[in-house]
mmCIF file of C-alpha atoms in Angstrom:
data_model
loop_
_atom_site.group_PDB
_atom_site.id
_atom_site.type_symbol
_atom_site.label_atom_id
_atom_site.label_comp_id
_atom_site.label_asym_id
_atom_site.label_seq_id
_atom_site.Cartn_x
_atom_site.Cartn_y
_atom_site.Cartn_z
ATOM 1 C CA MET A 288 -0.088 0.000 -0.061
ATOM 2 C CA ARG A 289 3.049 2.334 0.427
ATOM 3 C CA GLY A 290 4.287 2.820 -2.752
ATOM 4 C CA GLN A 291 0.789 3.045 -4.726
ATOM 5 C CA SER A 292 0.675 6.218 -5.648
ATOM 6 C CA GLY A 293 3.983 7.009 -6.149
ATOM 7 C CA GLY A 294 5.053 4.013 -8.365
ATOM 8 C CA ARG A 295 2.387 3.507 -10.181
ATOM 9 C CA GLY A 296 1.590 7.434 -11.004
ATOM 10 C CA GLY A 297 -1.440 8.321 -12.999
ATOM 11 C CA ALA A 298 -0.516 6.932 -16.105
ATOM 12 C CA ASN A 299 -0.448 3.434 -15.088
ATOM 13 C CA GLY A 300 -3.618 1.320 -16.738
ATOM 14 C CA PRO A 301 -3.934 -1.134 -13.744
ATOM 15 C CA ILE A 302 -5.901 1.535 -11.433
ATOM 16 C CA GLY A 303 -9.085 -1.069 -11.933
ATOM 17 C CA VAL A 304 -6.743 -3.510 -10.433
ATOM 18 C CA GLN A 305 -6.570 -1.172 -7.457
ATOM 19 C CA GLY A 306 -10.078 -0.539 -7.468
ATOM 20 C CA ALA A 307 -10.466 -4.533 -6.857
ATOM 21 C CA GLY A 308 -7.403 -4.902 -4.981
ATOM 22 C CA PRO A 309 -8.656 -3.576 -1.399
ATOM 23 C CA SER A 310 -10.152 -7.147 -0.573
ATOM 24 C CA GLY A 311 -7.735 -9.470 -2.059
ATOM 25 C CA SER A 312 -4.750 -7.149 -1.465
ATOM 26 C CA ALA A 313 -4.029 -8.249 2.124
ATOM 27 C CA ARG A 314 -4.018 -12.181 0.504
ATOM 28 C CA VAL A 315 -1.931 -11.059 -2.245
ATOM 29 C CA GLY A 316 0.672 -9.471 -0.087
ATOM 30 C CA LYS A 317 0.445 -12.383 1.741
ATOM 31 C CA ARG A 318 0.291 -14.976 -0.931
ATOM 32 C CA GLY A 319 3.897 -12.734 -2.497
ATOM 33 C CA PHE A 320 1.408 -12.107 -5.305
ATOM 34 C CA GLY A 321 1.325 -8.106 -5.121
ATOM 35 C CA GLY A 322 4.004 -7.123 -7.694
ATOM 36 C CA PRO A 323 2.802 -3.498 -8.320
ATOM 37 C CA ARG A 324 3.410 -2.167 -4.943
ATOM 38 C CA GLY A 325 6.536 -3.577 -4.519
ATOM 39 C CA ARG A 326 7.683 -2.427 -6.958
ATOM 40 C CA ALA A 327 7.720 1.146 -6.171
ATOM 41 C CA GLY A 328 10.259 0.212 -3.356
ATOM 42 C CA GLY A 329 12.762 0.372 -5.989
ATOM 43 C CA SER A 330 13.635 -3.327 -5.555
ATOM 44 C CA ALA A 331 15.048 -4.977 -9.049
ATOM 45 C CA VAL A 332 13.680 -8.720 -8.067
ATOM 46 C CA PRO A 333 11.163 -9.849 -10.348
ATOM 47 C CA ILE A 334 7.697 -9.576 -9.198
ATOM 48 C CA ALA A 335 7.065 -13.421 -10.199
ATOM 49 C CA SER A 336 10.450 -15.079 -9.055
ATOM 50 C CA ARG A 337 9.522 -12.482 -5.556
ATOM 51 C CA GLY A 338 5.742 -14.202 -5.069
ATOM 52 C CA ALA A 339 7.499 -17.611 -5.692
ATOM 53 C CA GLY A 340 9.662 -17.308 -3.216
ATOM 54 C CA ALA A 341 7.030 -16.569 -0.673
ATOM 55 C CA GLY A 342 4.520 -19.091 -2.173
ATOM 56 C CA THR A 343 6.923 -21.890 -1.102
ATOM 57 C CA THR A 344 6.426 -20.995 2.774
ATOM 58 C CA GLU A 345 2.676 -21.040 2.213
ATOM 59 C CA LEU A 346 0.373 -23.764 0.678
ATOM 60 C CA THR A 347 -1.631 -22.124 -1.643
ATOM 61 C CA GLY A 348 -4.404 -23.150 -4.563
ATOM 62 C CA SER A 349 -1.574 -22.825 -7.064
ATOM 63 C CA THR A 350 -0.184 -26.243 -5.971
ATOM 64 C CA ASN A 351 -2.208 -29.718 -7.058
ATOM 65 C CA LEU A 352 -3.373 -30.591 -3.557
ATOM 66 C CA ILE A 353 -4.219 -33.776 -4.090
ATOM 67 C CA THR A 354 -0.424 -34.741 -4.726
ATOM 68 C CA HIS A 355 0.513 -32.927 -2.022
ATOM 69 C CA TYR A 356 -1.433 -34.670 0.240
ATOM 70 C CA ASN A 357 -0.253 -37.981 -1.389
ATOM 71 C CA LEU A 358 -4.071 -38.877 -2.439
ATOM 72 C CA GLU A 359 -3.215 -39.663 -6.105
ATOM 73 C CA HIS A 360 -4.431 -43.283 -5.503
ATOM 74 C CA ALA A 361 -7.258 -42.351 -3.443
ATOM 75 C CA TYR A 362 -8.373 -40.781 -6.447
ATOM 76 C CA ASN A 363 -7.072 -42.757 -8.977
ATOM 77 C CA LYS A 364 -9.302 -45.281 -7.227
ATOM 78 C CA PHE A 365 -12.833 -43.778 -6.372
ATOM 79 C CA CYS A 366 -12.461 -41.224 -9.813
ATOM 80 C CA GLY A 367 -10.910 -43.684 -12.059
ATOM 81 C CA LYS A 368 -13.084 -46.254 -12.255
ATOM 82 C CA LYS A 369 -17.403 -46.279 -11.768
ATOM 83 C CA VAL A 370 -17.815 -46.475 -7.959
ATOM 84 C CA LYS A 371 -21.466 -48.647 -7.880
ATOM 85 C CA GLU A 372 -24.387 -46.936 -6.254
ATOM 86 C CA LYS A 373 -26.029 -49.348 -3.886
ATOM 87 C CA LEU A 374 -25.056 -49.707 -0.369
ATOM 88 C CA SER A 375 -24.860 -53.662 -0.651
ATOM 89 C CA ASN A 376 -21.772 -53.372 -2.860
ATOM 90 C CA PHE A 377 -19.789 -51.360 -0.484
ATOM 91 C CA LEU A 378 -21.079 -54.102 1.679
ATOM 92 C CA PRO A 379 -22.062 -57.387 0.202
ATOM 93 C CA ASP A 380 -21.546 -59.699 3.245
ATOM 94 C CA LEU A 381 -24.542 -57.449 5.514
ATOM 95 C CA PRO A 382 -27.440 -59.285 5.646
ATOM 96 C CA GLY A 383 -30.854 -57.946 5.042
ATOM 97 C CA MET A 384 -32.239 -55.495 2.656
ATOM 98 C CA ILE A 385 -29.713 -52.712 3.247
ATOM 99 C CA ASP A 386 -30.682 -50.461 0.037
ATOM 100 C CA LEU A 387 -33.504 -49.246 1.021
ATOM 101 C CA PRO A 388 -33.634 -45.998 2.688
ATOM 102 C CA GLY A 389 -33.942 -45.637 6.601
ATOM 103 C CA SER A 390 -36.404 -43.876 6.929
ATOM 104 C CA HIS A 391 -38.722 -47.149 5.910
ATOM 105 C CA ASP A 392 -38.250 -48.995 8.675
ATOM 106 C CA ASN A 393 -36.701 -46.238 10.809
ATOM 107 C CA SER A 394 -33.078 -47.442 10.765
ATOM 108 C CA SER A 395 -31.382 -44.350 9.707
ATOM 109 C CA LEU A 396 -28.264 -43.436 11.437
ATOM 110 C CA ARG A 397 -29.392 -40.141 11.454
ATOM 111 C CA SER A 398 -32.187 -41.234 13.883
ATOM 112 C CA LEU A 399 -29.690 -42.358 16.049
ATOM 113 C CA ILE A 400 -27.982 -39.898 16.373
ATOM 114 C CA GLU A 401 -30.649 -36.781 16.364
ATOM 115 C CA LYS A 402 -32.170 -39.585 19.289
ATOM 116 C CA PRO A 403 -30.264 -41.812 20.540
ATOM 117 C CA PRO A 404 -31.468 -45.014 22.629
ATOM 118 C CA ILE A 405 -31.637 -44.431 26.371
ATOM 119 C CA CYS A 406 -29.501 -47.019 28.095
ATOM 120 C CA GLY A 407 -26.959 -47.330 30.141
ATOM 121 C CA SER A 408 -23.148 -46.713 29.473
ATOM 122 C CA SER A 409 -22.023 -50.471 29.899
ATOM 123 C CA PHE A 410 -23.259 -53.609 28.088
ATOM 124 C CA THR A 411 -23.499 -56.335 31.166
ATOM 125 C CA PRO A 412 -24.717 -60.347 30.075
ATOM 126 C CA LEU A 413 -27.700 -61.325 30.907
ATOM 127 C CA THR A 414 -28.245 -63.059 33.336
ATOM 128 C CA SER A 415 -30.856 -66.901 33.766
ATOM 129 C CA THR A 416 -33.532 -64.824 34.633
ATOM 130 C CA MET A 417 -33.091 -62.275 32.370
ATOM 131 C CA LEU A 418 -32.871 -64.637 29.534
ATOM 132 C CA THR A 419 -36.299 -66.283 30.492
ATOM 133 C CA GLY A 420 -37.765 -63.722 29.094
ATOM 134 C CA PHE A 421 -36.036 -64.612 25.784
ATOM 135 C CA ARG A 422 -38.395 -68.046 25.644
ATOM 136 C CA LEU A 423 -40.078 -68.195 22.281
ATOM 137 C CA HIS A 424 -42.813 -70.558 20.680
ATOM 138 C CA ALA A 425 -41.905 -73.230 18.125
ATOM 139 C CA GLY A 426 -42.173 -72.512 14.621
ATOM 140 C CA PRO A 427 -41.480 -70.562 11.648
ATOM 141 C CA LEU A 428 -41.721 -66.668 11.838
ATOM 142 C CA PRO A 429 -44.248 -64.576 9.652
ATOM 143 C CA GLU A 430 -43.156 -64.047 6.258
ATOM 144 C CA GLN A 431 -42.577 -60.390 6.899
ATOM 145 C CA CYS A 432 -40.092 -61.000 9.625
ATOM 146 C CA ARG A 433 -38.316 -63.344 7.203
ATOM 147 C CA LEU A 434 -37.708 -60.523 5.134
ATOM 148 C CA MET A 435 -34.389 -59.910 7.309
ATOM 149 C CA HIS A 436 -33.048 -62.499 6.252
ATOM 150 C CA ILE A 437 -33.661 -62.360 2.567
ATOM 151 C CA GLN A 438 -30.434 -60.968 0.733
ATOM 152 C CA PRO A 439 -31.790 -59.977 -3.143
ATOM 153 C CA PRO A 440 -28.974 -57.836 -3.797
ATOM 154 C CA LYS A 441 -26.797 -60.921 -4.607
ATOM 155 C CA LYS A 442 -29.528 -62.754 -5.956
ATOM 156 C CA LYS A 443 -30.533 -59.621 -8.113
ATOM 157 C CA ASN A 444 -27.245 -59.265 -9.463
ATOM 158 C CA LYS A 445 -26.930 -62.501 -10.431
ATOM 159 C CA HIS A 446 -29.896 -62.859 -12.200
ATOM 160 C CA LYS A 447 -29.462 -59.672 -14.123
ATOM 161 C CA HIS A 448 -26.361 -61.292 -15.324
ATOM 162 C CA LYS A 449 -27.642 -64.203 -16.644
ATOM 163 C CA GLN A 450 -30.358 -62.394 -17.592
ATOM 164 C CA SER A 451 -28.499 -59.876 -19.666
ATOM 165 C CA ARG A 452 -26.424 -62.723 -21.118
ATOM 166 C CA THR A 453 -29.411 -64.987 -22.057
ATOM 167 C CA GLN A 454 -31.365 -61.575 -23.115
ATOM 168 C CA ASP A 455 -28.369 -59.367 -25.042
ATOM 169 C CA PRO A 456 -28.224 -61.591 -28.525
ATOM 170 C CA VAL A 457 -25.187 -61.032 -30.297
ATOM 171 C CA PRO A 458 -22.585 -59.171 -28.979
ATOM 172 C CA PRO A 459 -21.225 -60.289 -25.736
ATOM 173 C CA GLU A 460 -21.609 -63.749 -26.851
ATOM 174 C CA THR A 461 -19.017 -66.523 -26.806
ATOM 175 C CA PRO A 462 -18.854 -68.814 -29.898
ATOM 176 C CA SER A 463 -19.688 -71.692 -28.258
ATOM 177 C CA ASP A 464 -22.870 -70.366 -26.981
ATOM 178 C CA SER A 465 -23.409 -68.765 -30.129
ATOM 179 C CA ASP A 466 -22.820 -72.492 -32.101
ATOM 180 C CA HIS A 467 -25.348 -73.623 -29.931
ATOM 181 C CA LYS A 468 -28.177 -71.065 -30.818
ATOM 182 C CA LYS A 469 -27.164 -71.305 -34.643
ATOM 183 C CA LYS A 470 -27.653 -75.254 -33.725
ATOM 184 C CA LYS A 471 -31.122 -74.757 -32.133
ATOM 185 C CA LYS A 472 -31.652 -72.327 -35.084
ATOM 186 C CA LYS A 473 -30.814 -75.083 -37.723
ATOM 187 C CA LYS A 474 -32.889 -77.708 -35.933
ATOM 188 C CA GLU A 475 -35.564 -75.557 -35.370
ATOM 189 C CA GLU A 476 -35.610 -74.634 -39.453
ATOM 190 C CA ASP A 477 -34.569 -78.022 -40.637
ATOM 191 C CA PRO A 478 -38.187 -79.779 -40.052
ATOM 192 C CA GLU A 479 -39.315 -76.790 -42.151
ATOM 193 C CA ARG A 480 -36.869 -76.695 -45.273
ATOM 194 C CA LYS A 481 -37.603 -80.574 -45.463
ATOM 195 C CA ARG A 482 -41.067 -79.996 -45.726
ATOM 196 C CA LYS A 483 -40.975 -77.114 -47.998
ATOM 197 C CA LYS A 484 -38.114 -79.502 -49.843
ATOM 198 C CA LYS A 485 -40.463 -82.646 -50.117
ATOM 199 C CA GLU A 486 -43.327 -80.486 -51.572
ATOM 200 C CA LYS A 487 -41.175 -78.758 -53.821
ATOM 201 C CA LYS A 488 -40.315 -82.284 -55.176
ATOM 202 C CA LYS A 489 -44.399 -83.678 -55.363
ATOM 203 C CA LYS A 490 -44.772 -80.402 -57.564
ATOM 204 C CA LYS A 491 -41.629 -81.275 -59.491
ATOM 205 C CA ASN A 492 -42.631 -84.744 -60.010
ATOM 206 C CA ARG A 493 -46.441 -83.969 -60.859
ATOM 207 C CA HIS A 494 -44.763 -81.652 -63.260
ATOM 208 C CA SER A 495 -41.968 -82.857 -64.727
ATOM 209 C CA PRO A 496 -41.786 -86.644 -64.007
ATOM 210 C CA GLU A 497 -38.974 -87.654 -66.189
ATOM 211 C CA HIS A 498 -36.450 -84.968 -64.476
ATOM 212 C CA PRO A 499 -37.271 -85.283 -60.599
ATOM 213 C CA GLY A 500 -34.861 -82.909 -58.753
ATOM 214 C CA VAL A 501 -33.079 -79.813 -58.326
ATOM 215 C CA GLY A 502 -34.626 -76.722 -59.316
ATOM 216 C CA SER A 503 -31.646 -75.298 -61.638
ATOM 217 C CA SER A 504 -33.605 -78.242 -63.951
ATOM 218 C CA GLN A 505 -36.967 -76.935 -62.905
ATOM 219 C CA ALA A 506 -35.820 -73.860 -64.010
ATOM 220 C CA SER A 507 -34.501 -75.029 -67.494
ATOM 221 C CA GLY A 508 -37.573 -77.351 -67.657
ATOM 222 C CA SER A 509 -40.132 -73.718 -67.357
ATOM 223 C CA LEU A 510 -37.700 -72.085 -70.124
ATOM 224 C CA ARG A 511 -38.084 -75.246 -72.725
ATOM 225 C CA MET B 43 -0.057 -48.731 10.356
ATOM 226 C CA ALA B 44 -1.259 -48.334 14.002
ATOM 227 C CA MET B 45 -4.063 -46.868 12.970
ATOM 228 C CA ALA B 46 -4.797 -49.814 10.190
ATOM 229 C CA GLU B 47 -5.024 -52.111 12.818
ATOM 230 C CA LYS B 48 -7.488 -50.198 14.890
ATOM 231 C CA PHE B 49 -9.900 -50.131 11.899
ATOM 232 C CA ASP B 50 -9.203 -53.880 11.212
ATOM 233 C CA SER B 51 -9.765 -54.519 15.052
ATOM 234 C CA LEU B 52 -13.248 -52.627 14.891
ATOM 235 C CA GLU B 53 -13.647 -54.384 11.384
ATOM 236 C CA GLU B 54 -13.007 -57.958 12.461
ATOM 237 C CA HIS B 55 -15.365 -57.190 15.348
ATOM 238 C CA LEU B 56 -18.379 -55.896 13.129
ATOM 239 C CA GLU B 57 -18.072 -58.786 10.967
ATOM 240 C CA LYS B 58 -18.204 -61.038 14.315
ATOM 241 C CA PHE B 59 -21.133 -59.552 15.330
ATOM 242 C CA VAL B 60 -23.266 -59.186 12.639
ATOM 243 C CA GLU B 61 -22.571 -63.145 11.315
ATOM 244 C CA ASN B 62 -23.567 -63.760 15.324
ATOM 245 C CA ILE B 63 -26.843 -61.725 14.767
ATOM 246 C CA ARG B 64 -27.147 -63.761 11.717
ATOM 247 C CA GLN B 65 -27.360 -66.799 13.089
ATOM 248 C CA LEU B 66 -29.483 -65.561 15.773
ATOM 249 C CA GLY B 67 -31.483 -64.830 12.888
ATOM 250 C CA ILE B 68 -31.783 -68.206 11.423
ATOM 251 C CA ILE B 69 -32.642 -69.880 14.960
ATOM 252 C CA VAL B 70 -35.313 -67.534 15.361
ATOM 253 C CA SER B 71 -36.657 -67.486 11.957
ATOM 254 C CA ASP B 72 -37.302 -71.596 12.727
ATOM 255 C CA PHE B 73 -37.210 -72.029 16.015
ATOM 256 C CA GLN B 74 -37.928 -75.334 18.104
ATOM 257 C CA PRO B 75 -37.405 -75.692 21.553
ATOM 258 C CA SER B 76 -34.402 -77.797 21.267
ATOM 259 C CA SER B 77 -32.510 -73.845 20.327
ATOM 260 C CA GLN B 78 -33.422 -72.342 23.442
ATOM 261 C CA ALA B 79 -29.678 -72.931 24.862
ATOM 262 C CA GLY B 80 -28.287 -72.063 21.427
ATOM 263 C CA LEU B 81 -30.000 -68.957 21.545
ATOM 264 C CA ASN B 82 -29.538 -67.658 24.807
ATOM 265 C CA GLN B 83 -25.894 -68.207 24.401
ATOM 266 C CA LYS B 84 -25.683 -66.444 20.867
ATOM 267 C CA LEU B 85 -27.591 -63.627 23.016
ATOM 268 C CA ASN B 86 -25.218 -63.770 25.343
ATOM 269 C CA PHE B 87 -22.441 -63.329 22.458
ATOM 270 C CA MET B 88 -24.119 -60.313 21.118
ATOM 271 C CA VAL B 89 -23.706 -58.811 24.417
ATOM 272 C CA THR B 90 -19.865 -59.399 24.440
ATOM 273 C CA GLY B 91 -19.467 -58.233 20.835
ATOM 274 C CA LEU B 92 -21.494 -54.827 21.572
ATOM 275 C CA GLN B 93 -17.947 -54.824 24.577
ATOM 276 C CA ASP B 94 -15.968 -55.597 21.684
ATOM 277 C CA ILE B 95 -17.110 -52.953 19.702
ATOM 278 C CA ASP B 96 -17.326 -50.093 22.614
ATOM 279 C CA LYS B 97 -14.033 -51.032 23.436
ATOM 280 C CA CYS B 98 -13.038 -49.772 20.041
ATOM 281 C CA ARG B 99 -14.552 -46.692 20.719
ATOM 282 C CA GLN B 100 -11.781 -45.285 22.913
ATOM 283 C CA GLN B 101 -9.053 -46.094 20.473
ATOM 284 C CA LEU B 102 -10.749 -44.502 17.788
ATOM 285 C CA HIS B 103 -11.863 -41.084 19.303
ATOM 286 C CA ASP B 104 -10.076 -38.919 17.426
ATOM 287 C CA ILE B 105 -11.823 -39.926 14.128
ATOM 288 C CA SER B 106 -14.515 -38.103 12.859
ATOM 289 C CA VAL B 107 -16.732 -39.116 10.106
ATOM 290 C CA PRO B 108 -18.813 -36.475 8.184
ATOM 291 C CA LEU B 109 -22.247 -36.206 8.905
ATOM 292 C CA GLU B 110 -23.253 -36.704 4.654
ATOM 293 C CA VAL B 111 -21.533 -39.707 5.316
ATOM 294 C CA PHE B 112 -24.805 -41.265 7.252
ATOM 295 C CA GLU B 113 -27.021 -39.500 4.910
ATOM 296 C CA TYR B 114 -25.730 -41.750 2.214
ATOM 297 C CA ILE B 115 -25.946 -44.339 4.222
ATOM 298 C CA ASP B 116 -29.435 -44.025 5.270
ATOM 299 C CA GLN B 117 -30.185 -43.580 1.364
ATOM 300 C CA GLY B 118 -29.148 -47.005 0.629
ATOM 301 C CA ARG B 119 -26.046 -45.399 -1.560
ATOM 302 C CA ASN B 120 -22.727 -46.560 -1.358
ATOM 303 C CA PRO B 121 -20.797 -44.060 1.068
ATOM 304 C CA GLN B 122 -17.759 -44.683 -1.362
ATOM 305 C CA LEU B 123 -19.485 -41.966 -3.683
ATOM 306 C CA TYR B 124 -19.261 -39.462 -0.980
ATOM 307 C CA THR B 125 -15.085 -39.385 -1.226
ATOM 308 C CA LYS B 126 -15.413 -39.595 -5.010
ATOM 309 C CA GLU B 127 -17.431 -36.197 -4.877
ATOM 310 C CA CYS B 128 -15.332 -34.831 -2.291
ATOM 311 C CA LEU B 129 -12.526 -35.665 -4.387
ATOM 312 C CA GLU B 130 -13.662 -34.619 -7.170
ATOM 313 C CA ARG B 131 -15.022 -31.289 -5.975
ATOM 314 C CA ALA B 132 -11.870 -30.627 -4.296
ATOM 315 C CA LEU B 133 -9.963 -30.802 -7.558
ATOM 316 C CA ALA B 134 -12.628 -28.488 -9.077
ATOM 317 C CA LYS B 135 -11.799 -25.799 -6.309
ATOM 318 C CA ASN B 136 -7.943 -26.300 -6.447
ATOM 319 C CA GLU B 137 -8.291 -26.216 -10.283
ATOM 320 C CA GLN B 138 -10.085 -22.560 -9.635
ATOM 321 C CA VAL B 139 -8.007 -21.333 -7.052
ATOM 322 C CA LYS B 140 -4.832 -21.853 -9.335
ATOM 323 C CA GLY B 141 -6.668 -20.517 -12.234
ATOM 324 C CA LYS B 142 -6.921 -17.049 -10.184
ATOM 325 C CA ILE B 143 -3.501 -17.264 -8.855
ATOM 326 C CA ASP B 144 -2.365 -17.642 -12.456
ATOM 327 C CA THR B 145 -4.686 -14.303 -13.484
ATOM 328 C CA MET B 146 -3.429 -12.248 -11.024
ATOM 329 C CA LYS B 147 0.511 -13.329 -11.519
ATOM 330 C CA ASP B 148 -0.810 -12.590 -15.507
ATOM 331 C CA ALA B 149 -2.084 -9.212 -14.364
ATOM 332 C CA ALA B 150 1.150 -8.010 -12.169
ATOM 333 C CA ASP B 151 3.210 -9.328 -15.403
ATOM 334 C CA GLY B 152 0.552 -7.183 -17.540
ATOM 335 C CA ASP B 153 0.831 -3.930 -15.184
ATOM 336 C CA ARG B 154 4.781 -4.195 -15.553
ATOM 337 C CA PHE B 155 3.926 -4.545 -19.555
ATOM 338 C CA LEU B 156 1.478 -1.707 -19.906
ATOM 339 C CA THR B 157 4.498 0.528 -17.908
ATOM 340 C CA SER B 158 6.938 0.078 -20.126
ATOM 341 C CA MET B 159 4.685 0.571 -23.090
ATOM 342 C CA GLY B 160 3.511 4.299 -21.951
ATOM 343 C CA THR B 161 6.977 5.015 -21.709
ATOM 344 C CA PHE B 162 7.447 3.891 -24.783
ATOM 345 C CA TYR B 163 4.540 5.999 -26.044
ATOM 346 C CA VAL B 164 5.340 9.073 -24.244
ATOM 347 C CA VAL B 165 8.928 8.931 -25.663
ATOM 348 C CA GLN B 166 7.217 8.434 -29.440
ATOM 349 C CA ILE B 167 4.796 11.175 -29.122
ATOM 350 C CA VAL B 168 7.739 13.820 -27.802
ATOM 351 C CA ILE B 169 9.765 12.312 -30.606
ATOM 352 C CA SER B 170 7.339 12.916 -33.265
ATOM 353 C CA THR B 171 6.192 16.377 -32.046
ATOM 354 C CA PHE B 172 9.973 17.015 -32.251
ATOM 355 C CA ALA B 173 9.986 16.072 -36.267
ATOM 356 C CA CYS B 174 6.466 17.677 -36.627
ATOM 357 C CA ARG B 175 8.044 20.848 -35.540
ATOM 358 C CA ARG B 176 10.819 20.539 -37.237
ATOM 359 C CA SER B 177 9.042 19.936 -40.728
ATOM 360 C CA THR B 178 6.725 22.434 -40.031
ATOM 361 C CA GLU B 179 9.772 25.156 -39.318
ATOM 362 C CA GLU B 180 11.413 24.193 -42.898
ATOM 363 C CA MET B 181 7.965 24.701 -44.470
ATOM 364 C CA LEU B 182 7.873 28.267 -43.114
ATOM 365 C CA GLN B 183 11.552 28.572 -44.035
ATOM 366 C CA GLY B 184 10.586 27.188 -47.661
ATOM 367 C CA CYS B 185 8.020 29.658 -47.637
ATOM 368 C CA ILE B 186 9.802 32.465 -46.803
#
């Protein structure tokens, strides 16, 4: 601030920069990009180099902070490839329907934080008298409660893969699969072809009994 | 490494706890009177499991988890998506700030350039005025 008026003079263009400066001037000065002001002091050191000198001591946004904090591996891990959306992909071994929103069955973690359960600070083992409260009736659970033990995500994924394989007809097939399908198609088409051929043969036999058989002969016959 | 070990022990305890709960669920789903002893055992395992998890809390008191992660989990979304978005946001902001700093640098360099250009123009104007003056004098002399 000290050299602004004397250093630049009235002819200098960046008066607009000055105007924009005040809020940023302190920051700029700290970070070492405040060249114009320093020039008035008469130092011959280039602005950029002085700025860089000051910048080395202080961490700014000019450096790649991800590399600075050694987060390259994490960045490549999460941003390099597609992360699957569902929670069950993150916790595949967790039983139950975990992909459903927690608000549906009041199992949300937020509710646990907002309304913590009223309980003691320590966990004590259950005594035999306490365990009498857990005597259950024999028999299966009703279906509503059985949902806890179903793991649809895994099954769904497997089914999806299988379905996609079967539904997608051409592109991802292995040669063996395609061969099988071709064979099946051939098998399916074969009886029809045989019938058609038989019909044709019969017709030919009717029209030209002397030349039984082929289409070329039929064509030649028609020319005659 | 110590931090990783702490997390590993917590993970291990959580896995055991979840497995115990799963087995408990199987016993309960089709309960037989003969399996009452097993059920009681599982219930006590559950309590000890909770005790083990509670012990891990002391080791991880300095770990703070952003509340937004819980929102992701509550919505049935992968919490790794939060990490991904954080990293992307950080990189975008980093680039933005870098751009601002570079612009400021360029502005500082431009200021210096404009100053030198200004002096050049002033000198040029002075020279041209002198030249004009001389030429007009010569013209006038010629006329005379």
